[in-house]
Amino acid sequence: MALVLHLDDEIPVLEAAGNQIGELGHRYGGFHDVNEAKAEIRANRFDALIVEPSPEGYCGQDPVSVIELFRELHPESPIQFQTVLEEIHVKELMREYSATYSQKATSSHPFDDFLAPLD
């Protein structure tokens, strides 16, 4: 089962997607609390994280923390971006996030390897 991250104007909306939506998918529908979403990422097995655009615009730093948690707990599962613009936007957020919270300046960003194909 894949986890879908919709970027909206305030916070990510996570939804379950795939062949086994059922009860889990119902629980994710309209799921707006990022902390609860992270708890579900920790508790369940997902085959992929899909980042989709939202007609509402983009949120702030929240997608970075969700994507990083997914990468940490499901390293073998791919992260797919539905559009190139979505990937570019998330990459920019990740660069801003790493620059803001980095303790020391480095010549590369921690997300460069993850998003290198976009360069």
PDB file of C-alpha atoms in Angstrom:
ATOM      1  CA  MET A   1       0.000   0.000   0.000  1.00  0.00           C
ATOM      2  CA  ALA A   2       1.242   3.488  -0.799  1.00  0.00           C
ATOM      3  CA  LEU A   3       0.953   6.578   1.350  1.00  0.00           C
ATOM      4  CA  VAL A   4      -0.068   9.742  -0.520  1.00  0.00           C
ATOM      5  CA  LEU A   5       1.096  13.143   0.698  1.00  0.00           C
ATOM      6  CA  HIS A   6      -1.063  15.973  -0.645  1.00  0.00           C
ATOM      7  CA  LEU A   7       0.577  19.341  -0.135  1.00  0.00           C
ATOM      8  CA  ASP A   8      -1.988  21.966   0.779  1.00  0.00           C
ATOM      9  CA  ASP A   9      -1.810  25.545   1.990  1.00  0.00           C
ATOM     10  CA  GLU A  10      -1.471  24.709   5.675  1.00  0.00           C
ATOM     11  CA  ILE A  11      -0.493  21.119   6.420  1.00  0.00           C
ATOM     12  CA  PRO A  12       0.024  17.868   4.534  1.00  0.00           C
ATOM     13  CA  VAL A  13      -2.990  15.636   4.099  1.00  0.00           C
ATOM     14  CA  LEU A  14      -2.032  11.971   4.166  1.00  0.00           C
ATOM     15  CA  GLU A  15      -4.166   9.289   2.581  1.00  0.00           C
ATOM     16  CA  ALA A  16      -3.711   5.590   2.071  1.00  0.00           C
ATOM     17  CA  ALA A  17      -3.847   4.473  -1.552  1.00  0.00           C
ATOM     18  CA  GLY A  18      -3.547   1.229  -3.446  1.00  0.00           C
ATOM     19  CA  ASN A  19      -5.289  -2.115  -3.657  1.00  0.00           C
ATOM     20  CA  GLN A  20      -6.025  -2.430   0.053  1.00  0.00           C
ATOM     21  CA  ILE A  21      -7.519   0.936   0.918  1.00  0.00           C
ATOM     22  CA  GLY A  22     -10.342  -0.443   3.073  1.00  0.00           C
ATOM     23  CA  GLU A  23     -10.442   0.666   6.699  1.00  0.00           C
ATOM     24  CA  LEU A  24      -6.924   2.098   6.688  1.00  0.00           C
ATOM     25  CA  GLY A  25      -7.754   4.255   3.689  1.00  0.00           C
ATOM     26  CA  HIS A  26     -10.910   5.431   5.394  1.00  0.00           C
ATOM     27  CA  ARG A  27      -8.888   6.423   8.451  1.00  0.00           C
ATOM     28  CA  TYR A  28      -6.503   8.471   6.315  1.00  0.00           C
ATOM     29  CA  GLY A  29      -9.208  10.303   4.389  1.00  0.00           C
ATOM     30  CA  GLY A  30      -9.246  13.906   5.610  1.00  0.00           C
ATOM     31  CA  PHE A  31      -6.348  13.094   7.925  1.00  0.00           C
ATOM     32  CA  HIS A  32      -4.906  16.482   8.860  1.00  0.00           C
ATOM     33  CA  ASP A  33      -2.909  16.005  12.052  1.00  0.00           C
ATOM     34  CA  VAL A  34       0.780  15.646  11.212  1.00  0.00           C
ATOM     35  CA  ASN A  35       1.684  14.015  14.531  1.00  0.00           C
ATOM     36  CA  GLU A  36      -0.999  11.374  14.102  1.00  0.00           C
ATOM     37  CA  ALA A  37       0.144  10.873  10.528  1.00  0.00           C
ATOM     38  CA  LYS A  38       3.687  10.257  11.721  1.00  0.00           C
ATOM     39  CA  ALA A  39       2.374   7.739  14.249  1.00  0.00           C
ATOM     40  CA  GLU A  40       0.681   5.868  11.393  1.00  0.00           C
ATOM     41  CA  ILE A  41       3.910   5.893   9.368  1.00  0.00           C
ATOM     42  CA  ARG A  42       5.652   4.327  12.368  1.00  0.00           C
ATOM     43  CA  ALA A  43       2.906   1.758  12.932  1.00  0.00           C
ATOM     44  CA  ASN A  44       2.185   0.603   9.382  1.00  0.00           C
ATOM     45  CA  ARG A  45       4.070  -0.748   6.384  1.00  0.00           C
ATOM     46  CA  PHE A  46       3.916   1.308   3.186  1.00  0.00           C
ATOM     47  CA  ASP A  47       5.331   0.402  -0.223  1.00  0.00           C
ATOM     48  CA  ALA A  48       5.807   3.996  -1.388  1.00  0.00           C
ATOM     49  CA  LEU A  49       5.273   7.633  -0.527  1.00  0.00           C
ATOM     50  CA  ILE A  50       3.600   9.585  -3.335  1.00  0.00           C
ATOM     51  CA  VAL A  51       3.797  13.386  -3.232  1.00  0.00           C
ATOM     52  CA  GLU A  52       0.936  14.971  -5.152  1.00  0.00           C
ATOM     53  CA  PRO A  53       0.092  18.583  -5.880  1.00  0.00           C
ATOM     54  CA  SER A  54      -2.873  20.188  -4.196  1.00  0.00           C
ATOM     55  CA  PRO A  55      -5.092  22.856  -5.752  1.00  0.00           C
ATOM     56  CA  GLU A  56      -4.896  24.743  -2.456  1.00  0.00           C
ATOM     57  CA  GLY A  57      -1.228  25.670  -2.848  1.00  0.00           C
ATOM     58  CA  TYR A  58       1.693  24.575  -0.694  1.00  0.00           C
ATOM     59  CA  CYS A  59       2.356  24.155   2.984  1.00  0.00           C
ATOM     60  CA  GLY A  60       5.427  25.219   4.929  1.00  0.00           C
ATOM     61  CA  GLN A  61       8.029  22.892   6.461  1.00  0.00           C
ATOM     62  CA  ASP A  62       5.691  20.004   7.319  1.00  0.00           C
ATOM     63  CA  PRO A  63       6.354  17.918   4.194  1.00  0.00           C
ATOM     64  CA  VAL A  64      10.050  17.853   5.033  1.00  0.00           C
ATOM     65  CA  SER A  65       9.490  16.182   8.388  1.00  0.00           C
ATOM     66  CA  VAL A  66       6.999  13.702   6.939  1.00  0.00           C
ATOM     67  CA  ILE A  67       9.303  12.779   4.037  1.00  0.00           C
ATOM     68  CA  GLU A  68      12.317  12.426   6.320  1.00  0.00           C
ATOM     69  CA  LEU A  69      10.422  10.174   8.732  1.00  0.00           C
ATOM     70  CA  PHE A  70       9.230   8.015   5.837  1.00  0.00           C
ATOM     71  CA  ARG A  71      12.797   7.742   4.496  1.00  0.00           C
ATOM     72  CA  GLU A  72      14.089   6.770   7.917  1.00  0.00           C
ATOM     73  CA  LEU A  73      11.487   4.087   8.647  1.00  0.00           C
ATOM     74  CA  HIS A  74      10.940   2.770   5.104  1.00  0.00           C
ATOM     75  CA  PRO A  75      14.329   3.212   3.391  1.00  0.00           C
ATOM     76  CA  GLU A  76      13.607   0.572   0.765  1.00  0.00           C
ATOM     77  CA  SER A  77      10.316   2.194  -0.301  1.00  0.00           C
ATOM     78  CA  PRO A  78      10.444   4.785  -3.091  1.00  0.00           C
ATOM     79  CA  ILE A  79       9.253   8.368  -2.829  1.00  0.00           C
ATOM     80  CA  GLN A  80       7.457   9.402  -6.005  1.00  0.00           C
ATOM     81  CA  PHE A  81       6.586  12.911  -7.115  1.00  0.00           C
ATOM     82  CA  GLN A  82       3.595  13.235  -9.425  1.00  0.00           C
ATOM     83  CA  THR A  83       4.956  16.332 -11.160  1.00  0.00           C
ATOM     84  CA  VAL A  84       8.406  17.829 -11.689  1.00  0.00           C
ATOM     85  CA  LEU A  85       7.192  21.122 -10.204  1.00  0.00           C
ATOM     86  CA  GLU A  86       6.168  19.297  -7.040  1.00  0.00           C
ATOM     87  CA  GLU A  87       9.617  17.741  -6.792  1.00  0.00           C
ATOM     88  CA  ILE A  88      11.323  21.095  -7.355  1.00  0.00           C
ATOM     89  CA  HIS A  89       9.179  22.749  -4.680  1.00  0.00           C
ATOM     90  CA  VAL A  90       9.869  20.038  -2.100  1.00  0.00           C
ATOM     91  CA  LYS A  91      13.579  20.146  -2.910  1.00  0.00           C
ATOM     92  CA  GLU A  92      13.578  23.897  -2.281  1.00  0.00           C
ATOM     93  CA  LEU A  93      11.778  23.392   1.040  1.00  0.00           C
ATOM     94  CA  MET A  94      14.309  20.757   2.031  1.00  0.00           C
ATOM     95  CA  ARG A  95      17.222  23.036   1.186  1.00  0.00           C
ATOM     96  CA  GLU A  96      15.684  25.865   3.228  1.00  0.00           C
ATOM     97  CA  TYR A  97      15.012  23.477   6.091  1.00  0.00           C
ATOM     98  CA  SER A  98      18.538  22.081   6.130  1.00  0.00           C
ATOM     99  CA  ALA A  99      20.069  25.561   5.896  1.00  0.00           C
ATOM    100  CA  THR A 100      17.885  26.842   8.724  1.00  0.00           C
ATOM    101  CA  TYR A 101      18.429  23.955  11.119  1.00  0.00           C
ATOM    102  CA  SER A 102      21.983  22.933  10.258  1.00  0.00           C
ATOM    103  CA  GLN A 103      24.462  23.444  13.094  1.00  0.00           C
ATOM    104  CA  LYS A 104      27.378  23.977  10.730  1.00  0.00           C
ATOM    105  CA  ALA A 105      27.702  25.092   7.145  1.00  0.00           C
ATOM    106  CA  THR A 106      28.602  22.404   4.641  1.00  0.00           C
ATOM    107  CA  SER A 107      29.177  22.446   0.918  1.00  0.00           C
ATOM    108  CA  SER A 108      26.309  20.023   0.333  1.00  0.00           C
ATOM    109  CA  HIS A 109      22.841  19.544   1.718  1.00  0.00           C
ATOM    110  CA  PRO A 110      21.728  16.308   3.376  1.00  0.00           C
ATOM    111  CA  PHE A 111      18.945  15.887   0.812  1.00  0.00           C
ATOM    112  CA  ASP A 112      21.143  16.205  -2.297  1.00  0.00           C
ATOM    113  CA  ASP A 113      21.678  12.464  -2.720  1.00  0.00           C
ATOM    114  CA  PHE A 114      17.974  11.798  -2.336  1.00  0.00           C
ATOM    115  CA  LEU A 115      16.975  14.344  -4.960  1.00  0.00           C
ATOM    116  CA  ALA A 116      20.115  14.275  -7.130  1.00  0.00           C
ATOM    117  CA  PRO A 117      18.334  13.131 -10.344  1.00  0.00           C
ATOM    118  CA  LEU A 118      16.500  16.463 -10.443  1.00  0.00           C
ATOM    119  CA  ASP A 119      19.749  18.488 -10.720  1.00  0.00           C
TER     120      ASP A 119
END
